[in-house]
Amino acid sequence: MKKVFLFFLIIILFTACGGTIKNVIFDKKARQEILFGQVTFDNFRQPLFEDWYNREYSEYEPDAEIISQLKSAGNLPDITIVLGTWCSDSRREVPRFKKILDLLSYPAENVKIFAVNRDKKIEKKDISGLRIEFVPTFIFYSDGKETGRIVETPCESLEADMLEIFRAE
């Protein structure tokens, strides 16, 4: 009876925890488990990523005046984010970027996220056309055309750089 109970307990645990390993691989070059493939912000809630992600998200204080200007900037561009969870810049900037998007009530369907390995590639999708040299890279599109990008670290701040890109549209 104990074996049957244990068997069902294991099945339940694997079923309940199934999302905790989604899109995670071991990257030999990075020598660690990384997020990999096309993902969503929900993937950062996995135990491997949530500590640094939640810390950066909660500690970042975007400039309220710039956020206000972004809210009134008009049309919202589509955004593609290419990141590496093995990369310290990605670990810092992506949660901060998400906080800005949340403050803007930015629609999730306007954002595509690709988590790459150390070779800046993903499975089953050719992203070479994005011309990624450094991560994170935030690419902004209006009517399908690139209008700007923030590469690795912002020039001024994420929100200030976004405002410049939004104004240029």
Coordinates of N, CA, C and O in Angstrom, one line a residue:
M1 N 0.8 -1.2 0.0 CA 0.0 0.0 0.0 C 0.9 1.3 0.0 O 0.6 2.2 -0.7
K2 N 2.0 1.2 0.8 CA 2.9 2.4 0.9 C 3.5 2.6 -0.5 O 3.7 3.8 -0.9
K3 N 3.8 1.6 -1.2 CA 4.4 1.7 -2.5 C 3.5 2.4 -3.5 O 3.8 3.2 -4.3
V4 N 2.2 2.0 -3.5 CA 1.2 2.6 -4.3 C 1.0 4.1 -4.0 O 1.0 4.9 -4.9
F5 N 1.0 4.4 -2.7 CA 0.8 5.8 -2.3 C 2.0 6.6 -2.7 O 1.9 7.7 -3.3
L6 N 3.2 6.1 -2.6 CA 4.4 6.8 -3.0 C 4.5 7.0 -4.5 O 4.8 8.1 -5.0
F7 N 4.0 6.0 -5.2 CA 4.0 6.1 -6.7 C 3.1 7.2 -7.1 O 3.4 8.1 -7.9
F8 N 1.9 7.3 -6.5 CA 0.9 8.4 -6.9 C 1.4 9.7 -6.4 O 1.2 10.7 -7.1
L9 N 2.1 9.8 -5.3 CA 2.7 11.0 -4.8 C 3.7 11.5 -5.8 O 3.7 12.7 -6.1
I10 N 4.6 10.7 -6.3 CA 5.6 11.1 -7.2 C 4.9 11.5 -8.5 O 5.4 12.6 -9.1
I11 N 3.9 10.8 -9.0 CA 3.2 11.3 -10.2 C 2.6 12.7 -10.0 O 2.7 13.5 -10.9
I12 N 2.0 12.9 -8.9 CA 1.4 14.2 -8.6 C 2.4 15.3 -8.6 O 2.3 16.4 -9.1
L13 N 3.5 15.0 -7.9 CA 4.6 16.0 -7.8 C 5.2 16.3 -9.2 O 5.4 17.5 -9.5
F14 N 5.4 15.3 -10.0 CA 5.9 15.6 -11.4 C 4.9 16.4 -12.2 O 5.3 17.3 -12.9
T15 N 3.7 16.0 -12.1 CA 2.6 16.7 -12.8 C 2.5 18.2 -12.3 O 2.5 19.1 -13.1
A16 N 2.5 18.4 -11.0 CA 2.4 19.7 -10.5 C 3.6 20.6 -10.7 O 3.5 21.8 -10.9
C17 N 4.7 20.0 -10.8 CA 6.0 20.8 -11.0 C 6.4 20.8 -12.4 O 7.5 21.3 -12.8
G18 N 5.6 20.3 -13.4 CA 6.0 20.2 -14.8 C 6.4 21.5 -15.3 O 7.3 21.6 -16.1
G19 N 5.8 22.6 -14.9 CA 6.2 23.9 -15.5 C 7.6 24.4 -15.0 O 8.1 25.4 -15.5
T20 N 8.1 23.8 -13.9 CA 9.3 24.3 -13.3 C 10.5 24.1 -14.2 O 11.6 24.7 -13.9
I21 N 10.4 23.1 -15.1 CA 11.6 22.9 -15.9 C 11.4 23.3 -17.4 O 12.2 23.0 -18.3
K22 N 10.4 24.0 -17.7 CA 10.0 24.4 -19.0 C 11.1 25.3 -19.6 O 11.5 26.3 -19.0
N23 N 11.5 25.0 -20.8 CA 12.5 25.8 -21.6 C 13.9 25.9 -20.9 O 14.5 26.9 -21.0
V24 N 14.2 24.9 -20.1 CA 15.5 25.0 -19.4 C 16.4 23.9 -20.0 O 16.0 22.7 -20.1
I25 N 17.7 24.2 -20.3 CA 18.7 23.3 -20.7 C 20.0 23.5 -20.0 O 20.1 24.6 -19.4
F26 N 20.8 22.5 -20.0 CA 22.2 22.7 -19.5 C 23.1 23.2 -20.6 O 23.2 22.5 -21.6
D27 N 23.6 24.4 -20.5 CA 24.5 24.9 -21.5 C 26.0 24.6 -21.1 O 26.4 25.1 -20.1
K28 N 26.6 23.8 -21.9 CA 28.0 23.4 -21.6 C 28.9 24.6 -21.6 O 29.9 24.6 -20.7
K29 N 28.7 25.5 -22.5 CA 29.6 26.7 -22.6 C 29.5 27.6 -21.3 O 30.4 28.1 -20.8
A30 N 28.2 27.7 -20.9 CA 27.9 28.6 -19.7 C 28.1 27.8 -18.4 O 28.2 28.4 -17.3
R31 N 28.2 26.4 -18.5 CA 28.3 25.5 -17.4 C 27.3 25.7 -16.4 O 27.5 25.7 -15.2
Q32 N 26.0 25.9 -16.9 CA 24.9 26.1 -16.0 C 23.6 25.8 -16.7 O 23.6 25.8 -18.0
E33 N 22.5 25.7 -16.0 CA 21.2 25.6 -16.6 C 20.7 27.0 -17.0 O 20.9 27.9 -16.2
I34 N 20.2 27.0 -18.2 CA 19.8 28.3 -18.7 C 18.3 28.2 -19.3 O 17.9 27.1 -19.6
L35 N 17.7 29.4 -19.3 CA 16.4 29.4 -20.1 C 16.8 29.4 -21.5 O 17.7 30.1 -21.9
F36 N 16.0 28.7 -22.4 CA 16.3 28.5 -23.8 C 15.1 28.4 -24.6 O 14.2 27.7 -24.3
G37 N 15.1 29.2 -25.7 CA 14.0 29.2 -26.7 C 13.1 30.4 -26.6 O 13.5 31.4 -25.9
Q38 N 12.0 30.3 -27.2 CA 11.0 31.4 -27.1 C 10.3 31.2 -25.8 O 9.7 30.2 -25.5
V39 N 10.3 32.3 -25.0 CA 9.8 32.2 -23.6 C 8.8 33.4 -23.4 O 8.6 34.2 -24.2
T40 N 8.2 33.4 -22.2 CA 7.4 34.5 -21.7 C 8.0 35.0 -20.4 O 8.9 34.3 -19.8
F41 N 7.5 36.1 -19.9 CA 8.0 36.5 -18.6 C 7.7 35.5 -17.5 O 8.4 35.5 -16.4
D42 N 6.7 34.7 -17.6 CA 6.3 33.7 -16.6 C 7.4 32.7 -16.4 O 7.5 32.2 -15.3
N43 N 8.2 32.5 -17.4 CA 9.3 31.5 -17.3 C 10.3 32.0 -16.2 O 11.1 31.1 -15.7
F44 N 10.4 33.2 -15.9 CA 11.3 33.7 -14.9 C 10.9 33.4 -13.5 O 11.6 33.7 -12.5
R45 N 9.7 32.9 -13.3 CA 9.1 32.5 -12.0 C 9.7 31.1 -11.6 O 9.4 30.7 -10.5
Q46 N 10.5 30.5 -12.4 CA 11.1 29.2 -12.1 C 12.2 29.4 -11.0 O 12.9 30.4 -11.1
P47 N 12.3 28.4 -10.1 CA 13.3 28.6 -9.0 C 14.7 29.0 -9.5 O 15.4 29.7 -8.8
L48 N 15.1 28.5 -10.7 CA 16.5 28.8 -11.2 C 16.7 30.3 -11.4 O 17.8 30.8 -11.4
F49 N 15.6 31.0 -11.7 CA 15.7 32.4 -12.2 C 15.1 33.4 -11.2 O 15.3 34.6 -11.3
E50 N 14.1 33.0 -10.4 CA 13.3 33.9 -9.7 C 14.0 34.8 -8.7 O 13.6 35.9 -8.5
D51 N 15.1 34.3 -8.1 CA 15.8 35.1 -7.1 C 16.3 36.4 -7.7 O 16.0 37.5 -7.2
W52 N 17.2 36.3 -8.7 CA 17.8 37.5 -9.3 C 16.7 38.3 -10.0 O 16.7 39.5 -10.0
Y53 N 15.8 37.6 -10.7 CA 14.7 38.3 -11.4 C 13.9 39.2 -10.5 O 13.7 40.4 -10.7
N54 N 13.4 38.6 -9.4 CA 12.5 39.3 -8.4 C 13.3 40.4 -7.7 O 12.7 41.5 -7.5
R55 N 14.5 40.2 -7.4 CA 15.3 41.2 -6.7 C 15.5 42.4 -7.6 O 15.2 43.6 -7.2
E56 N 15.9 42.2 -8.9 CA 16.1 43.3 -9.8 C 14.8 44.1 -10.1 O 14.7 45.3 -10.1
Y57 N 13.7 43.3 -10.2 CA 12.4 43.9 -10.5 C 12.0 44.8 -9.4 O 11.6 45.9 -9.6
S58 N 12.1 44.3 -8.2 CA 11.6 45.0 -7.0 C 12.4 46.2 -6.6 O 11.9 47.2 -6.2
E59 N 13.7 46.1 -6.8 CA 14.6 47.2 -6.4 C 14.7 48.3 -7.4 O 15.1 49.4 -7.1
Y60 N 14.3 48.1 -8.7 CA 14.5 49.1 -9.7 C 13.4 50.2 -9.5 O 12.2 49.9 -9.4
E61 N 13.7 51.4 -9.6 CA 12.8 52.6 -9.5 C 12.9 53.4 -10.7 O 13.8 54.3 -10.8
P62 N 12.1 53.2 -11.7 CA 12.1 54.0 -12.9 C 11.8 55.4 -12.6 O 11.0 55.7 -11.7
D63 N 12.2 56.3 -13.5 CA 12.0 57.7 -13.3 C 10.5 58.0 -13.6 O 10.0 57.7 -14.8
A64 N 9.7 58.4 -12.6 CA 8.3 58.6 -12.8 C 7.9 59.6 -13.9 O 6.9 59.4 -14.6
E65 N 8.7 60.6 -14.0 CA 8.4 61.6 -15.1 C 8.5 61.0 -16.5 O 7.7 61.3 -17.3
I66 N 9.6 60.2 -16.7 CA 9.7 59.6 -18.0 C 8.7 58.6 -18.2 O 8.1 58.5 -19.3
I67 N 8.3 57.8 -17.2 CA 7.2 56.9 -17.3 C 5.9 57.6 -17.7 O 5.2 57.1 -18.6
S68 N 5.7 58.7 -17.2 CA 4.5 59.5 -17.5 C 4.5 59.9 -19.0 O 3.5 59.9 -19.7
Q69 N 5.7 60.3 -19.4 CA 5.9 60.7 -20.9 C 5.7 59.5 -21.8 O 5.1 59.6 -22.9
L70 N 6.2 58.4 -21.4 CA 6.1 57.1 -22.2 C 4.6 56.8 -22.3 O 4.1 56.3 -23.4
K71 N 3.8 57.0 -21.2 CA 2.4 56.6 -21.2 C 1.6 57.5 -22.3 O 0.7 57.0 -22.9
S72 N 2.1 58.7 -22.5 CA 1.4 59.6 -23.5 C 2.1 59.6 -24.8 O 1.8 60.5 -25.6
A73 N 3.1 58.7 -25.1 CA 3.9 58.7 -26.3 C 3.1 58.3 -27.5 O 3.6 58.5 -28.6
G74 N 1.9 57.7 -27.4 CA 1.2 57.4 -28.6 C 1.2 55.9 -28.8 O 1.1 55.1 -27.9
N75 N 1.4 55.5 -30.1 CA 1.3 54.1 -30.5 C 2.4 53.3 -29.8 O 3.6 53.7 -29.7
L76 N 2.0 52.1 -29.4 CA 3.0 51.3 -28.7 C 3.7 50.4 -29.8 O 3.0 49.7 -30.5
P77 N 5.0 50.4 -29.8 CA 5.7 49.5 -30.7 C 5.6 48.0 -30.3 O 5.3 47.7 -29.1
D78 N 5.9 47.1 -31.2 CA 6.1 45.7 -30.9 C 7.6 45.7 -30.4 O 8.4 46.4 -30.8
I79 N 7.8 44.7 -29.5 CA 9.2 44.6 -28.9 C 9.6 43.2 -29.0 O 8.9 42.2 -28.7
T80 N 10.9 43.0 -29.4 CA 11.5 41.7 -29.3 C 12.7 41.8 -28.3 O 13.5 42.7 -28.5
I81 N 12.8 40.9 -27.4 CA 13.8 40.9 -26.4 C 14.7 39.6 -26.7 O 14.1 38.5 -26.7
V82 N 16.0 39.8 -26.8 CA 16.9 38.6 -26.9 C 17.8 38.7 -25.7 O 18.4 39.7 -25.4
L83 N 17.8 37.6 -24.9 CA 18.6 37.7 -23.6 C 19.2 36.4 -23.4 O 19.0 35.4 -24.0
G84 N 20.1 36.4 -22.4 CA 20.8 35.1 -22.0 C 20.7 35.1 -20.4 O 21.2 36.0 -19.8
T85 N 20.1 34.1 -19.9 CA 20.0 34.0 -18.4 C 21.4 33.8 -17.8 O 21.5 33.9 -16.6
W86 N 22.4 33.4 -18.6 CA 23.7 33.3 -18.1 C 24.5 34.6 -18.1 O 25.6 34.7 -17.6
C87 N 23.9 35.7 -18.6 CA 24.5 37.0 -18.8 C 24.1 37.9 -17.6 O 22.9 38.2 -17.4
S88 N 25.1 38.5 -17.0 CA 24.8 39.5 -15.9 C 24.0 40.7 -16.4 O 23.2 41.2 -15.6
D89 N 24.3 41.2 -17.6 CA 23.6 42.3 -18.1 C 22.1 42.0 -18.3 O 21.2 42.8 -18.0
S90 N 21.8 40.8 -18.8 CA 20.4 40.3 -19.0 C 19.8 40.2 -17.6 O 18.6 40.6 -17.5
R91 N 20.5 39.6 -16.7 CA 19.9 39.5 -15.3 C 19.6 40.8 -14.7 O 18.7 40.9 -13.9
R92 N 20.3 41.8 -15.0 CA 20.0 43.1 -14.5 C 18.9 43.9 -15.3 O 17.9 44.4 -14.7
E93 N 19.0 43.9 -16.6 CA 18.2 44.8 -17.4 C 16.8 44.2 -17.7 O 15.8 45.0 -17.8
V94 N 16.7 42.9 -17.9 CA 15.4 42.3 -18.3 C 14.3 42.5 -17.2 O 13.2 43.0 -17.5
P95 N 14.6 42.2 -15.9 CA 13.6 42.5 -14.9 C 13.2 44.0 -14.8 O 12.1 44.3 -14.6
R96 N 14.2 44.8 -15.0 CA 13.9 46.3 -15.0 C 13.0 46.7 -16.1 O 12.1 47.5 -16.0
F97 N 13.3 46.1 -17.3 CA 12.5 46.4 -18.5 C 11.1 45.9 -18.3 O 10.1 46.7 -18.6
K98 N 10.9 44.8 -17.7 CA 9.6 44.3 -17.4 C 8.8 45.2 -16.4 O 7.6 45.4 -16.6
K99 N 9.5 45.7 -15.4 CA 8.9 46.6 -14.5 C 8.4 47.9 -15.2 O 7.3 48.3 -15.0
I100 N 9.2 48.4 -16.2 CA 8.7 49.5 -17.0 C 7.5 49.1 -17.8 O 6.5 49.9 -17.8
L101 N 7.5 48.0 -18.4 CA 6.4 47.5 -19.2 C 5.1 47.4 -18.3 O 4.0 47.8 -18.7
D102 N 5.3 46.9 -17.1 CA 4.1 46.8 -16.2 C 3.6 48.2 -15.8 O 2.4 48.4 -15.8
L103 N 4.5 49.1 -15.6 CA 4.0 50.5 -15.2 C 3.3 51.1 -16.4 O 2.4 52.0 -16.2
L104 N 3.6 50.7 -17.6 CA 3.0 51.2 -18.8 C 1.7 50.4 -19.2 O 1.0 50.8 -20.2
S105 N 1.4 49.4 -18.4 CA 0.3 48.4 -18.7 C 0.5 48.0 -20.2 O -0.5 47.9 -21.0
Y106 N 1.7 47.6 -20.5 CA 2.1 47.2 -21.9 C 1.5 45.8 -22.2 O 1.6 44.9 -21.4
P107 N 0.8 45.7 -23.3 CA 0.2 44.4 -23.6 C 1.3 43.3 -23.9 O 2.2 43.5 -24.7
A108 N 1.1 42.2 -23.2 CA 2.1 41.1 -23.4 C 2.2 40.6 -24.8 O 3.2 40.1 -25.2
E109 N 1.1 40.7 -25.5 CA 1.1 40.2 -26.9 C 2.0 41.0 -27.8 O 2.3 40.6 -29.0
N110 N 2.4 42.1 -27.4 CA 3.3 43.0 -28.2 C 4.8 42.7 -27.9 O 5.6 43.4 -28.5
V111 N 5.1 41.7 -27.1 CA 6.4 41.4 -26.7 C 6.8 39.9 -27.0 O 6.1 39.0 -26.6
K112 N 7.9 39.7 -27.8 CA 8.4 38.4 -28.0 C 9.7 38.3 -27.3 O 10.5 39.3 -27.3
I113 N 10.0 37.2 -26.7 CA 11.2 37.0 -25.9 C 11.9 35.7 -26.3 O 11.3 34.7 -26.3
F114 N 13.2 35.9 -26.6 CA 14.0 34.7 -27.0 C 15.2 34.6 -26.0 O 16.0 35.6 -25.9
A115 N 15.3 33.5 -25.4 CA 16.4 33.2 -24.4 C 17.4 32.4 -25.2 O 17.1 31.3 -25.6
V116 N 18.6 32.9 -25.4 CA 19.6 32.2 -26.2 C 20.7 31.6 -25.4 O 20.9 31.9 -24.2
N117 N 21.5 30.7 -26.0 CA 22.6 30.1 -25.4 C 23.8 31.0 -25.6 O 23.7 32.1 -26.1
R118 N 25.0 30.6 -25.1 CA 26.2 31.4 -25.2 C 26.6 31.7 -26.7 O 27.3 32.7 -27.0
D119 N 26.1 30.9 -27.6 CA 26.4 31.1 -29.1 C 25.3 32.1 -29.7 O 25.3 32.3 -30.9
K120 N 24.4 32.6 -28.8 CA 23.3 33.5 -29.2 C 22.4 32.8 -30.2 O 22.0 33.5 -31.2
K121 N 22.1 31.6 -30.0 CA 21.2 30.8 -30.9 C 20.1 30.1 -30.0 O 20.3 30.0 -28.8
I122 N 19.0 29.8 -30.7 CA 18.0 29.0 -30.1 C 17.6 27.8 -31.0 O 17.9 27.9 -32.2
E123 N 16.9 26.9 -30.5 CA 16.4 25.7 -31.3 C 15.3 26.1 -32.2 O 14.4 27.0 -31.8
K124 N 15.2 25.5 -33.3 CA 14.0 25.5 -34.2 C 13.6 26.9 -34.7 O 12.5 27.1 -35.1
K125 N 14.5 27.9 -34.5 CA 14.2 29.2 -35.1 C 15.5 29.9 -35.4 O 16.4 30.0 -34.6
D126 N 15.5 30.4 -36.6 CA 16.7 31.2 -37.0 C 16.5 32.7 -36.6 O 15.6 33.3 -37.2
I127 N 17.3 33.1 -35.7 CA 17.2 34.5 -35.3 C 18.4 35.3 -35.8 O 18.6 36.5 -35.3
S128 N 19.1 34.8 -36.7 CA 20.3 35.5 -37.3 C 19.9 36.8 -37.9 O 20.7 37.8 -37.9
G129 N 18.7 37.0 -38.4 CA 18.3 38.2 -39.0 C 18.1 39.3 -38.0 O 18.0 40.5 -38.4
L130 N 18.1 39.0 -36.7 CA 18.0 40.0 -35.7 C 19.3 40.7 -35.4 O 19.4 41.7 -34.7
R131 N 20.4 40.1 -36.0 CA 21.8 40.7 -35.8 C 22.1 40.9 -34.3 O 22.5 42.0 -34.0
I132 N 22.1 39.9 -33.6 CA 22.4 40.0 -32.1 C 23.8 39.8 -31.9 O 24.4 38.7 -32.3
E133 N 24.5 40.8 -31.4 CA 25.9 40.7 -31.0 C 26.1 40.6 -29.5 O 27.0 39.9 -29.0
F134 N 25.2 41.3 -28.8 CA 25.3 41.3 -27.3 C 23.9 41.2 -26.7 O 22.9 41.6 -27.4
V135 N 23.9 40.6 -25.5 CA 22.6 40.5 -24.8 C 22.6 41.2 -23.5 O 23.7 41.3 -22.9
P136 N 21.5 41.7 -23.1 CA 20.2 41.7 -23.8 C 20.2 42.7 -24.9 O 20.9 43.7 -24.9
T137 N 19.3 42.4 -25.8 CA 19.0 43.3 -26.9 C 17.5 43.5 -27.0 O 16.8 42.5 -27.0
F138 N 17.0 44.8 -26.9 CA 15.6 45.1 -26.9 C 15.4 45.8 -28.2 O 16.0 46.9 -28.5
I139 N 14.6 45.2 -29.1 CA 14.3 45.7 -30.4 C 12.9 46.2 -30.5 O 12.0 45.5 -30.2
F140 N 12.7 47.4 -31.0 CA 11.4 48.1 -31.1 C 11.0 48.1 -32.6 O 11.8 48.5 -33.4
Y141 N 9.7 47.8 -32.9 CA 9.2 47.8 -34.2 C 7.9 48.6 -34.3 O 7.1 48.5 -33.4
S142 N 7.8 49.3 -35.4 CA 6.5 50.0 -35.7 C 6.2 49.6 -37.2 O 7.0 49.7 -38.1
D143 N 5.0 49.1 -37.3 CA 4.5 48.6 -38.6 C 5.5 47.6 -39.3 O 5.8 47.7 -40.5
G144 N 6.1 46.8 -38.4 CA 7.0 45.7 -38.9 C 8.4 46.2 -39.2 O 9.2 45.4 -39.6
K145 N 8.7 47.5 -39.0 CA 10.0 48.0 -39.3 C 10.7 48.4 -38.0 O 10.1 49.0 -37.1
E146 N 12.0 48.0 -37.9 CA 12.7 48.4 -36.7 C 12.9 49.9 -36.5 O 13.3 50.6 -37.5
T147 N 12.6 50.4 -35.4 CA 12.7 51.8 -35.1 C 13.8 52.1 -34.1 O 14.1 53.3 -33.9
G148 N 14.3 51.1 -33.4 CA 15.4 51.4 -32.5 C 15.7 50.1 -31.7 O 14.9 49.2 -31.7
R149 N 16.8 50.2 -31.0 CA 17.2 49.1 -30.1 C 18.0 49.6 -29.0 O 18.7 50.6 -29.1
I150 N 17.9 48.9 -27.9 CA 18.8 49.1 -26.7 C 19.6 47.8 -26.6 O 19.1 46.7 -26.5
V151 N 21.0 47.9 -26.7 CA 21.8 46.8 -26.7 C 22.7 46.8 -25.4 O 23.4 47.7 -25.1
E152 N 22.6 45.7 -24.7 CA 23.4 45.3 -23.5 C 23.1 46.2 -22.3 O 22.6 45.8 -21.3
T153 N 23.4 47.5 -22.4 CA 23.1 48.4 -21.4 C 22.6 49.7 -22.0 O 23.0 50.1 -23.1
P154 N 21.7 50.4 -21.3 CA 21.1 51.6 -21.9 C 22.1 52.7 -21.9 O 23.1 52.7 -21.1
C155 N 21.9 53.7 -22.8 CA 22.8 54.9 -22.8 C 22.6 55.7 -21.5 O 23.5 56.1 -20.9
E156 N 21.3 56.0 -21.3 CA 21.0 56.9 -20.1 C 20.3 56.0 -19.0 O 20.8 55.8 -18.0
S157 N 19.1 55.5 -19.3 CA 18.4 54.5 -18.5 C 17.4 53.8 -19.5 O 17.2 54.3 -20.6
L158 N 16.9 52.7 -19.1 CA 16.0 52.0 -20.0 C 14.8 52.9 -20.4 O 14.5 53.0 -21.6
E159 N 14.2 53.5 -19.4 CA 13.0 54.3 -19.7 C 13.4 55.5 -20.5 O 12.6 55.9 -21.4
A160 N 14.5 56.2 -20.3 CA 14.9 57.3 -21.1 C 15.2 56.9 -22.5 O 14.8 57.6 -23.5
D161 N 15.9 55.8 -22.7 CA 16.3 55.3 -24.0 C 15.0 54.9 -24.8 O 14.8 55.2 -26.0
M162 N 14.0 54.3 -24.0 CA 12.8 53.9 -24.7 C 12.0 55.2 -25.1 O 11.5 55.2 -26.2
L163 N 12.0 56.2 -24.3 CA 11.3 57.4 -24.7 C 11.9 58.0 -26.0 O 11.2 58.5 -26.9
E164 N 13.2 58.0 -26.1 CA 13.9 58.5 -27.4 C 13.4 57.7 -28.6 O 13.2 58.2 -29.6
I165 N 13.4 56.4 -28.4 CA 12.9 55.5 -29.5 C 11.5 55.7 -29.8 O 11.1 55.9 -31.0
F166 N 10.6 55.9 -28.8 CA 9.2 56.1 -29.0 C 9.0 57.5 -29.7 O 8.1 57.6 -30.6
R167 N 9.7 58.4 -29.4 CA 9.6 59.8 -30.0 C 10.1 59.8 -31.4 O 9.6 60.5 -32.2
A168 N 11.0 58.9 -31.8 CA 11.5 58.9 -33.1 C 10.6 58.2 -34.1 O 10.7 58.4 -35.3
E169 N 9.6 57.6 -33.6 CA 8.6 56.9 -34.5 C 7.8 57.9 -35.2 O 7.0 58.6 -35.1

